[in-house]
């Protein structure tokens, strides 16, 4: 299972129903990077990393490719038999850059699973289900439009909706939340996600204005200190997303009782191994979480679904995938998609995808 080649591809992902709007503003197109890891046995494992533009988090598309140009050569000749050993080899080559390393780590898991005839979920502890709940994120928009889209998504089967808030007068967010609650009723789980866009005072004001609503606030404020400042005066459960940059932060937050759950992102954590560890931390702490990423096509989506299928149902809030905002699939037959509010776990080995590299054009870098 020795790595004999690594090819890097760049691929554009325009937002098909753009723009995707968060408190930081609109996003119209994304730039994703795919890695193809070739083994001596002929197997090719695929990974992907797709930062949500250059300002959402400390990660950007070109940075991923430059980091991968340093990391990839260091893995040639290594075996995918131990993804942890590959992680150590990457850490000895480049500090940080988890979002870039994750693409290689996922590719290694895909190649290992294919080589062993096992699904990635089997390498992460085994599947507890064959389909995982999906949730949908509704962009910042006019209250009526958000309410209309919320009702439509519930009709499609989604039972958890994330409303993007922030970046505008608070009273408009409050109005939007009220209209969505009226439109979908009490049985749908609502999350207000400001993506770090609110001050602690605004977060408290938003929560207290909606105190009668059953909802969750996700990463309303930017820093751990601000979350801790707001926490005692919030009327709702508090989730951490962007601040959960590594396992140490999660352990500390869980230990302090700072949050009630996490929005977890595959590439921010560094890949499937760290996501499985985050899963186990949440299990031990009795915290719920999602299994998501910032953006990406079928490869990122399949990786999120594989790890989500290993999470105890009482811990899993759901999986977000970018697919509803992307035209087409990397794998038309096995591509990952939400149907009636759930995403089926692919049946094939590895990630369960068959990817034709021709669709991505010539590699931007090749190490053989
Ligand atoms: C909804 N997501 C998982 C997808 C977008 O990248 C933002 C993210 C979130 O929850 O912040
Ligand atoms: Mg979030």
Short mmCIF file of C-alpha atoms and ligand atoms in Angstrom, two decimals:
data_model
loop_
_atom_site.label_atom_id
_atom_site.label_comp_id
_atom_site.label_asym_id
_atom_site.label_seq_id
_atom_site.Cartn_x
_atom_site.Cartn_y
_atom_site.Cartn_z
CA UNK A 1 0.00 0.00 0.00
CA UNK A 2 2.89 2.29 -0.76
CA UNK A 3 2.20 5.74 -2.25
CA UNK A 4 3.79 6.01 -5.68
CA UNK A 5 2.18 9.20 -6.98
CA UNK A 6 0.24 12.25 -5.85
CA UNK A 7 -1.45 14.56 -8.37
CA UNK A 8 -3.04 17.91 -7.44
CA UNK A 9 -5.96 19.39 -9.38
CA UNK A 10 -7.66 22.79 -9.23
CA UNK A 11 -11.38 22.98 -9.91
CA UNK A 12 -13.87 25.86 -9.87
CA UNK A 13 -17.16 25.47 -7.99
CA UNK A 14 -19.50 28.37 -8.89
CA UNK A 15 -22.42 28.67 -6.45
CA UNK A 16 -25.19 27.40 -8.71
CA UNK A 17 -27.96 29.27 -6.85
CA UNK A 18 -25.62 32.07 -5.76
CA UNK A 19 -24.81 33.95 -3.81
CA UNK A 20 -24.40 32.02 -0.54
CA UNK A 21 -24.72 34.78 2.06
CA UNK A 22 -23.33 34.78 5.59
CA UNK A 23 -22.69 37.65 8.04
CA UNK A 24 -19.35 38.25 6.27
CA UNK A 25 -21.12 38.82 2.94
CA UNK A 26 -21.93 36.98 -0.29
CA UNK A 27 -19.96 34.12 -1.82
CA UNK A 28 -20.43 33.56 -5.58
CA UNK A 29 -17.80 30.95 -6.45
CA UNK A 30 -15.32 28.65 -4.71
CA UNK A 31 -11.91 27.31 -5.73
CA UNK A 32 -11.37 23.70 -4.67
CA UNK A 33 -8.28 21.51 -4.71
CA UNK A 34 -8.39 17.77 -5.27
CA UNK A 35 -5.64 15.28 -4.58
CA UNK A 36 -5.30 11.87 -6.25
CA UNK A 37 -3.06 9.48 -4.30
CA UNK A 38 -1.81 6.57 -6.43
CA UNK A 39 -0.66 3.36 -4.75
CA UNK A 40 1.69 0.65 -6.02
CA UNK A 41 -1.35 -1.70 -6.19
CA UNK A 42 -3.03 0.57 -8.76
CA UNK A 43 -5.60 2.00 -6.36
CA UNK A 44 -6.20 5.79 -6.47
CA UNK A 45 -7.52 7.53 -3.35
CA UNK A 46 -9.11 10.99 -3.57
CA UNK A 47 -9.13 13.92 -1.14
CA UNK A 48 -10.35 17.50 -1.40
CA UNK A 49 -10.08 20.82 0.39
CA UNK A 50 -12.22 23.84 -0.44
CA UNK A 51 -11.87 26.91 1.82
CA UNK A 52 -14.97 29.10 1.91
CA UNK A 53 -13.17 32.00 0.24
CA UNK A 54 -10.13 33.86 1.63
CA UNK A 55 -11.82 35.58 4.60
CA UNK A 56 -14.11 32.98 6.21
CA UNK A 57 -11.27 31.28 8.09
CA UNK A 58 -7.45 31.33 8.13
CA UNK A 59 -7.33 29.21 4.97
CA UNK A 60 -7.39 29.93 1.28
CA UNK A 61 -7.37 27.94 -1.94
CA UNK A 62 -3.97 28.98 -3.25
CA UNK A 63 -2.52 28.50 0.23
CA UNK A 64 -3.79 24.93 0.22
CA UNK A 65 -2.06 24.20 -3.07
CA UNK A 66 1.24 25.75 -1.98
CA UNK A 67 1.13 23.75 1.25
CA UNK A 68 0.31 20.57 -0.69
CA UNK A 69 3.27 21.19 -3.01
CA UNK A 70 5.46 20.93 0.11
CA UNK A 71 3.55 18.04 1.73
CA UNK A 72 2.95 15.72 -1.23
CA UNK A 73 6.59 14.87 -2.02
CA UNK A 74 7.12 13.99 1.65
CA UNK A 75 4.49 11.23 1.37
CA UNK A 76 5.85 9.51 -1.73
CA UNK A 77 7.04 6.06 -0.67
CA UNK A 78 5.02 6.07 2.57
CA UNK A 79 2.29 3.50 3.19
CA UNK A 80 -1.38 4.42 3.60
CA UNK A 81 -1.70 1.48 6.02
CA UNK A 82 -1.36 3.96 8.91
CA UNK A 83 -3.01 7.37 8.32
CA UNK A 84 -1.66 8.41 11.74
CA UNK A 85 1.90 7.77 10.55
CA UNK A 86 1.18 9.87 7.46
CA UNK A 87 -0.15 12.62 9.77
CA UNK A 88 3.13 12.51 11.73
CA UNK A 89 5.13 12.69 8.52
CA UNK A 90 3.09 15.72 7.37
CA UNK A 91 3.50 17.44 10.74
CA UNK A 92 7.24 16.90 10.52
CA UNK A 93 7.19 18.59 7.10
CA UNK A 94 4.93 21.59 7.74
CA UNK A 95 3.45 23.02 10.92
CA UNK A 96 -0.27 23.77 10.96
CA UNK A 97 -2.18 23.96 7.64
CA UNK A 98 -4.69 21.32 8.80
CA UNK A 99 -7.03 22.29 5.95
CA UNK A 100 -4.40 21.27 3.40
CA UNK A 101 -3.21 18.15 5.24
CA UNK A 102 -6.83 16.98 5.46
CA UNK A 103 -7.01 16.52 1.68
CA UNK A 104 -4.07 14.09 1.75
CA UNK A 105 -5.38 12.34 4.88
CA UNK A 106 -8.80 11.76 3.35
CA UNK A 107 -7.16 10.52 0.15
CA UNK A 108 -5.10 8.08 2.19
CA UNK A 109 -8.22 6.75 3.94
CA UNK A 110 -9.96 6.38 0.57
CA UNK A 111 -6.99 4.47 -0.86
CA UNK A 112 -6.69 2.29 2.26
CA UNK A 113 -10.39 1.43 2.24
CA UNK A 114 -10.34 0.58 -1.45
CA UNK A 115 -7.24 -1.60 -0.95
CA UNK A 116 -8.88 -3.50 1.93
CA UNK A 117 -12.38 -3.62 0.41
CA UNK A 118 -13.73 -1.61 3.35
CA UNK A 119 -15.74 1.60 3.49
CA UNK A 120 -14.02 4.52 5.22
CA UNK A 121 -16.68 4.33 7.99
CA UNK A 122 -15.43 0.79 8.73
CA UNK A 123 -11.96 2.21 9.31
CA UNK A 124 -13.45 4.77 11.75
CA UNK A 125 -15.19 2.30 14.04
CA UNK A 126 -18.05 1.05 11.90
CA UNK A 127 -21.41 2.34 10.70
CA UNK A 128 -24.31 2.80 13.12
CA UNK A 129 -26.64 3.63 10.22
CA UNK A 130 -26.84 3.53 6.43
CA UNK A 131 -28.23 7.07 6.07
CA UNK A 132 -27.53 10.24 8.05
CA UNK A 133 -29.78 13.26 8.62
CA UNK A 134 -28.96 16.31 6.49
CA UNK A 135 -29.54 19.91 7.44
CA UNK A 136 -29.84 22.99 5.24
CA UNK A 137 -28.29 26.43 5.72
CA UNK A 138 -30.46 29.35 4.56
CA UNK A 139 -28.55 32.43 3.44
CA UNK A 140 -29.04 35.86 4.98
CA UNK A 141 -32.00 37.35 3.15
CA UNK A 142 -35.28 39.25 3.51
CA UNK A 143 -37.39 37.74 6.32
CA UNK A 144 -40.17 36.72 3.92
CA UNK A 145 -37.70 35.08 1.55
CA UNK A 146 -36.02 33.16 4.38
CA UNK A 147 -39.41 32.00 5.66
CA UNK A 148 -40.46 30.90 2.20
CA UNK A 149 -37.23 28.96 1.64
CA UNK A 150 -37.49 27.41 5.11
CA UNK A 151 -40.97 26.07 4.32
CA UNK A 152 -39.73 24.71 0.99
CA UNK A 153 -36.77 22.93 2.61
CA UNK A 154 -39.04 21.36 5.22
CA UNK A 155 -41.22 20.12 2.37
CA UNK A 156 -38.07 18.52 0.91
CA UNK A 157 -37.60 16.62 4.20
CA UNK A 158 -35.10 18.69 6.17
CA UNK A 159 -35.88 18.65 9.90
CA UNK A 160 -33.00 20.93 10.93
CA UNK A 161 -32.45 24.36 9.40
CA UNK A 162 -29.61 26.78 9.97
CA UNK A 163 -30.48 30.44 9.43
CA UNK A 164 -27.57 32.68 8.60
CA UNK A 165 -27.76 35.89 10.64
CA UNK A 166 -25.55 38.90 11.26
CA UNK A 167 -24.04 41.55 9.04
CA UNK A 168 -27.22 43.66 9.21
CA UNK A 169 -29.47 45.42 11.79
CA UNK A 170 -30.35 42.98 14.56
CA UNK A 171 -34.07 43.66 14.30
CA UNK A 172 -34.08 42.25 10.76
CA UNK A 173 -32.52 39.00 12.01
CA UNK A 174 -35.12 38.88 14.82
CA UNK A 175 -37.93 39.41 12.29
CA UNK A 176 -36.50 36.72 10.02
CA UNK A 177 -36.30 34.22 12.89
CA UNK A 178 -39.91 34.96 13.88
CA UNK A 179 -41.14 34.56 10.29
CA UNK A 180 -39.28 31.27 9.88
CA UNK A 181 -40.66 29.93 13.17
CA UNK A 182 -44.18 30.82 12.03
CA UNK A 183 -43.54 29.17 8.66
CA UNK A 184 -42.12 25.85 9.88
CA UNK A 185 -43.68 25.36 13.30
CA UNK A 186 -42.12 24.00 16.53
CA UNK A 187 -41.05 20.54 15.32
CA UNK A 188 -38.25 21.75 13.04
CA UNK A 189 -34.94 22.38 14.83
CA UNK A 190 -33.65 25.89 14.13
CA UNK A 191 -30.09 27.16 14.49
CA UNK A 192 -29.12 30.82 14.17
CA UNK A 193 -25.56 30.96 12.85
CA UNK A 194 -23.86 34.36 12.82
CA UNK A 195 -20.50 32.95 11.77
CA UNK A 196 -18.78 35.11 14.44
CA UNK A 197 -20.57 38.26 13.23
CA UNK A 198 -22.18 39.47 16.48
CA UNK A 199 -20.83 41.23 19.54
CA UNK A 200 -21.65 39.57 22.88
CA UNK A 201 -24.21 42.32 23.53
CA UNK A 202 -25.92 41.72 20.19
CA UNK A 203 -25.90 37.96 20.75
CA UNK A 204 -27.61 38.44 24.12
CA UNK A 205 -30.12 40.87 22.63
CA UNK A 206 -30.92 38.46 19.77
CA UNK A 207 -31.36 35.54 22.17
CA UNK A 208 -33.50 37.47 24.64
CA UNK A 209 -35.71 38.84 21.85
CA UNK A 210 -36.35 35.22 20.75
CA UNK A 211 -36.46 33.75 24.26
CA UNK A 212 -39.72 31.87 23.63
CA UNK A 213 -38.36 30.12 20.53
CA UNK A 214 -36.75 26.65 20.65
CA UNK A 215 -33.51 27.35 18.80
CA UNK A 216 -29.73 27.12 19.09
CA UNK A 217 -27.18 29.89 18.66
CA UNK A 218 -24.11 28.81 16.68
CA UNK A 219 -20.84 30.76 16.97
CA UNK A 220 -22.58 34.10 17.45
CA UNK A 221 -19.36 35.84 18.50
CA UNK A 222 -15.83 35.75 17.19
CA UNK A 223 -13.63 34.65 20.09
CA UNK A 224 -13.73 32.15 22.95
CA UNK A 225 -13.71 35.06 25.39
CA UNK A 226 -16.71 36.66 23.71
CA UNK A 227 -18.60 33.36 23.70
CA UNK A 228 -17.88 32.99 27.42
CA UNK A 229 -18.97 36.59 28.04
CA UNK A 230 -22.29 36.10 26.26
CA UNK A 231 -23.00 32.56 27.50
CA UNK A 232 -24.47 33.32 30.96
CA UNK A 233 -27.05 35.74 29.51
CA UNK A 234 -28.19 33.65 26.56
CA UNK A 235 -31.63 32.02 26.63
CA UNK A 236 -30.63 29.24 24.21
CA UNK A 237 -28.07 26.43 23.80
CA UNK A 238 -24.75 27.67 22.46
CA UNK A 239 -22.75 25.82 19.79
CA UNK A 240 -19.15 26.46 18.79
CA UNK A 241 -18.10 26.27 15.15
CA UNK A 242 -15.24 28.44 13.84
CA UNK A 243 -13.54 28.63 17.26
CA UNK A 244 -13.26 24.82 17.40
CA UNK A 245 -9.94 24.89 15.60
CA UNK A 246 -8.48 21.76 17.19
CA UNK A 247 -9.12 18.93 19.65
CA UNK A 248 -7.46 20.80 22.52
CA UNK A 249 -9.91 23.68 22.18
CA UNK A 250 -12.81 21.23 22.10
CA UNK A 251 -11.61 19.42 25.23
CA UNK A 252 -11.17 22.73 27.06
CA UNK A 253 -14.58 24.07 25.98
CA UNK A 254 -16.32 20.81 26.86
CA UNK A 255 -14.53 20.65 30.22
CA UNK A 256 -15.58 24.20 31.13
CA UNK A 257 -19.15 23.65 30.00
CA UNK A 258 -18.68 26.62 27.65
CA UNK A 259 -20.84 25.12 24.89
CA UNK A 260 -23.70 22.69 24.35
CA UNK A 261 -22.44 21.36 21.05
CA UNK A 262 -20.21 21.87 18.04
CA UNK A 263 -20.43 22.56 14.34
CA UNK A 264 -17.45 20.44 13.25
CA UNK A 265 -15.59 20.89 9.96
CA UNK A 266 -13.59 18.07 8.42
CA UNK A 267 -10.72 20.05 6.91
CA UNK A 268 -10.45 22.54 9.79
CA UNK A 269 -9.90 19.57 12.14
CA UNK A 270 -7.32 18.02 9.80
CA UNK A 271 -9.25 15.12 8.37
CA UNK A 272 -11.12 11.96 9.25
CA UNK A 273 -8.90 10.80 12.12
CA UNK A 274 -9.24 14.08 14.06
CA UNK A 275 -12.98 14.15 13.25
CA UNK A 276 -13.33 10.66 14.75
CA UNK A 277 -11.46 11.87 17.84
CA UNK A 278 -13.78 14.91 18.03
CA UNK A 279 -16.71 12.50 17.77
CA UNK A 280 -15.37 10.56 20.76
CA UNK A 281 -14.77 13.73 22.81
CA UNK A 282 -18.39 14.76 22.18
CA UNK A 283 -19.58 11.26 23.10
CA UNK A 284 -17.64 11.34 26.36
CA UNK A 285 -18.88 14.86 27.16
CA UNK A 286 -22.50 14.23 26.17
CA UNK A 287 -22.40 16.93 23.50
CA UNK A 288 -24.10 16.87 20.11
CA UNK A 289 -22.35 17.92 16.93
CA UNK A 290 -22.57 18.14 13.17
CA UNK A 291 -20.21 16.61 10.60
CA UNK A 292 -19.64 19.25 7.93
CA UNK A 293 -17.02 21.14 6.02
CA UNK A 294 -16.71 24.69 4.75
CA UNK A 295 -17.44 23.73 1.12
CA UNK A 296 -16.49 21.09 -1.47
CA UNK A 297 -17.88 18.57 -3.90
CA UNK A 298 -18.59 14.86 -3.69
CA UNK A 299 -15.24 13.98 -2.10
CA UNK A 300 -15.63 16.32 0.88
CA UNK A 301 -19.31 15.36 1.12
CA UNK A 302 -18.56 11.64 1.08
CA UNK A 303 -15.91 12.04 3.79
CA UNK A 304 -18.36 13.95 6.00
CA UNK A 305 -21.03 11.28 5.51
CA UNK A 306 -18.60 8.44 6.21
CA UNK A 307 -17.59 9.86 9.57
CA UNK A 308 -21.16 10.96 10.38
CA UNK A 309 -22.38 7.37 9.90
CA UNK A 310 -20.05 6.32 12.74
CA UNK A 311 -21.60 8.81 15.19
CA UNK A 312 -24.21 7.66 17.72
CA UNK A 313 -27.58 9.03 16.51
CA UNK A 314 -28.17 10.78 19.86
CA UNK A 315 -24.98 12.74 19.30
CA UNK A 316 -25.43 13.64 15.62
CA UNK A 317 -27.15 16.92 14.73
CA UNK A 318 -26.75 16.29 11.02
CA UNK A 319 -24.55 16.74 7.98
CA UNK A 320 -24.33 19.82 5.78
CA UNK A 321 -23.13 19.33 2.20
CA UNK A 322 -22.61 21.98 -0.47
CA UNK A 323 -24.18 19.79 -3.15
CA UNK A 324 -27.49 21.75 -3.35
CA UNK A 325 -25.37 24.75 -4.40
CA UNK A 326 -23.22 22.86 -6.94
CA UNK A 327 -24.07 21.98 -10.54
CA UNK A 328 -23.51 18.25 -11.08
CA UNK A 329 -21.28 15.70 -9.34
CA UNK A 330 -17.70 14.44 -9.60
CA UNK A 331 -19.29 10.95 -9.74
CA UNK A 332 -22.68 11.09 -11.44
CA UNK A 333 -23.66 7.58 -10.30
CA UNK A 334 -22.47 7.55 -6.65
CA UNK A 335 -22.41 11.30 -6.01
CA UNK A 336 -23.48 12.36 -2.51
CA UNK A 337 -26.90 14.00 -2.33
CA UNK A 338 -29.61 14.70 0.25
CA UNK A 339 -32.95 13.02 -0.43
CA UNK A 340 -35.95 13.56 1.84
CA UNK A 341 -33.69 15.10 4.44
CA UNK A 342 -31.22 12.22 4.58
CA UNK A 343 -27.97 11.28 2.85
CA UNK A 344 -27.32 7.62 2.05
CA UNK A 345 -23.93 6.19 2.94
CA UNK A 346 -22.24 5.08 -0.31
CA UNK A 347 -21.93 1.28 -0.54
CA UNK A 348 -18.57 1.01 -2.32
CA UNK A 349 -15.16 0.66 -0.63
CA UNK A 350 -13.21 3.69 0.51
CA UNK A 351 -15.29 6.85 0.09
CA UNK A 352 -17.56 4.92 -2.29
CA UNK A 353 -16.83 7.16 -5.28
CA UNK A 354 -15.47 6.48 -8.76
CA UNK A 355 -13.74 9.65 -9.89
CA UNK A 356 -12.60 10.25 -13.48
CA UNK A 357 -9.61 12.63 -13.25
CA UNK A 358 -10.21 13.78 -16.85
CA UNK A 359 -13.03 16.04 -15.60
CA UNK A 360 -10.52 18.20 -13.72
CA UNK A 361 -8.14 18.78 -16.62
CA UNK A 362 -4.39 18.49 -16.29
CA UNK A 363 -2.95 18.31 -12.76
CA UNK A 364 -1.52 21.59 -11.46
CA UNK A 365 1.23 19.57 -9.83
CA UNK A 366 2.29 15.92 -10.11
CA UNK A 367 4.67 13.94 -7.91
CA UNK A 368 5.54 10.46 -9.23
C1 LIG B 1 -23.23 25.74 7.12
N1 LIG B 1 -21.84 25.39 7.07
C2 LIG B 1 -21.51 24.08 7.58
C3 LIG B 1 -21.45 25.50 5.63
C4 LIG B 1 -20.77 26.81 5.43
O1 LIG B 1 -19.44 26.56 5.13
C5 LIG B 1 -20.79 27.51 6.72
C6 LIG B 1 -20.93 26.41 7.71
C7 LIG B 1 -21.37 26.87 9.07
O2 LIG B 1 -22.10 26.21 9.76
O3 LIG B 1 -20.84 27.91 9.47
MG1 LIG B 2 -21.51 27.42 11.52
#
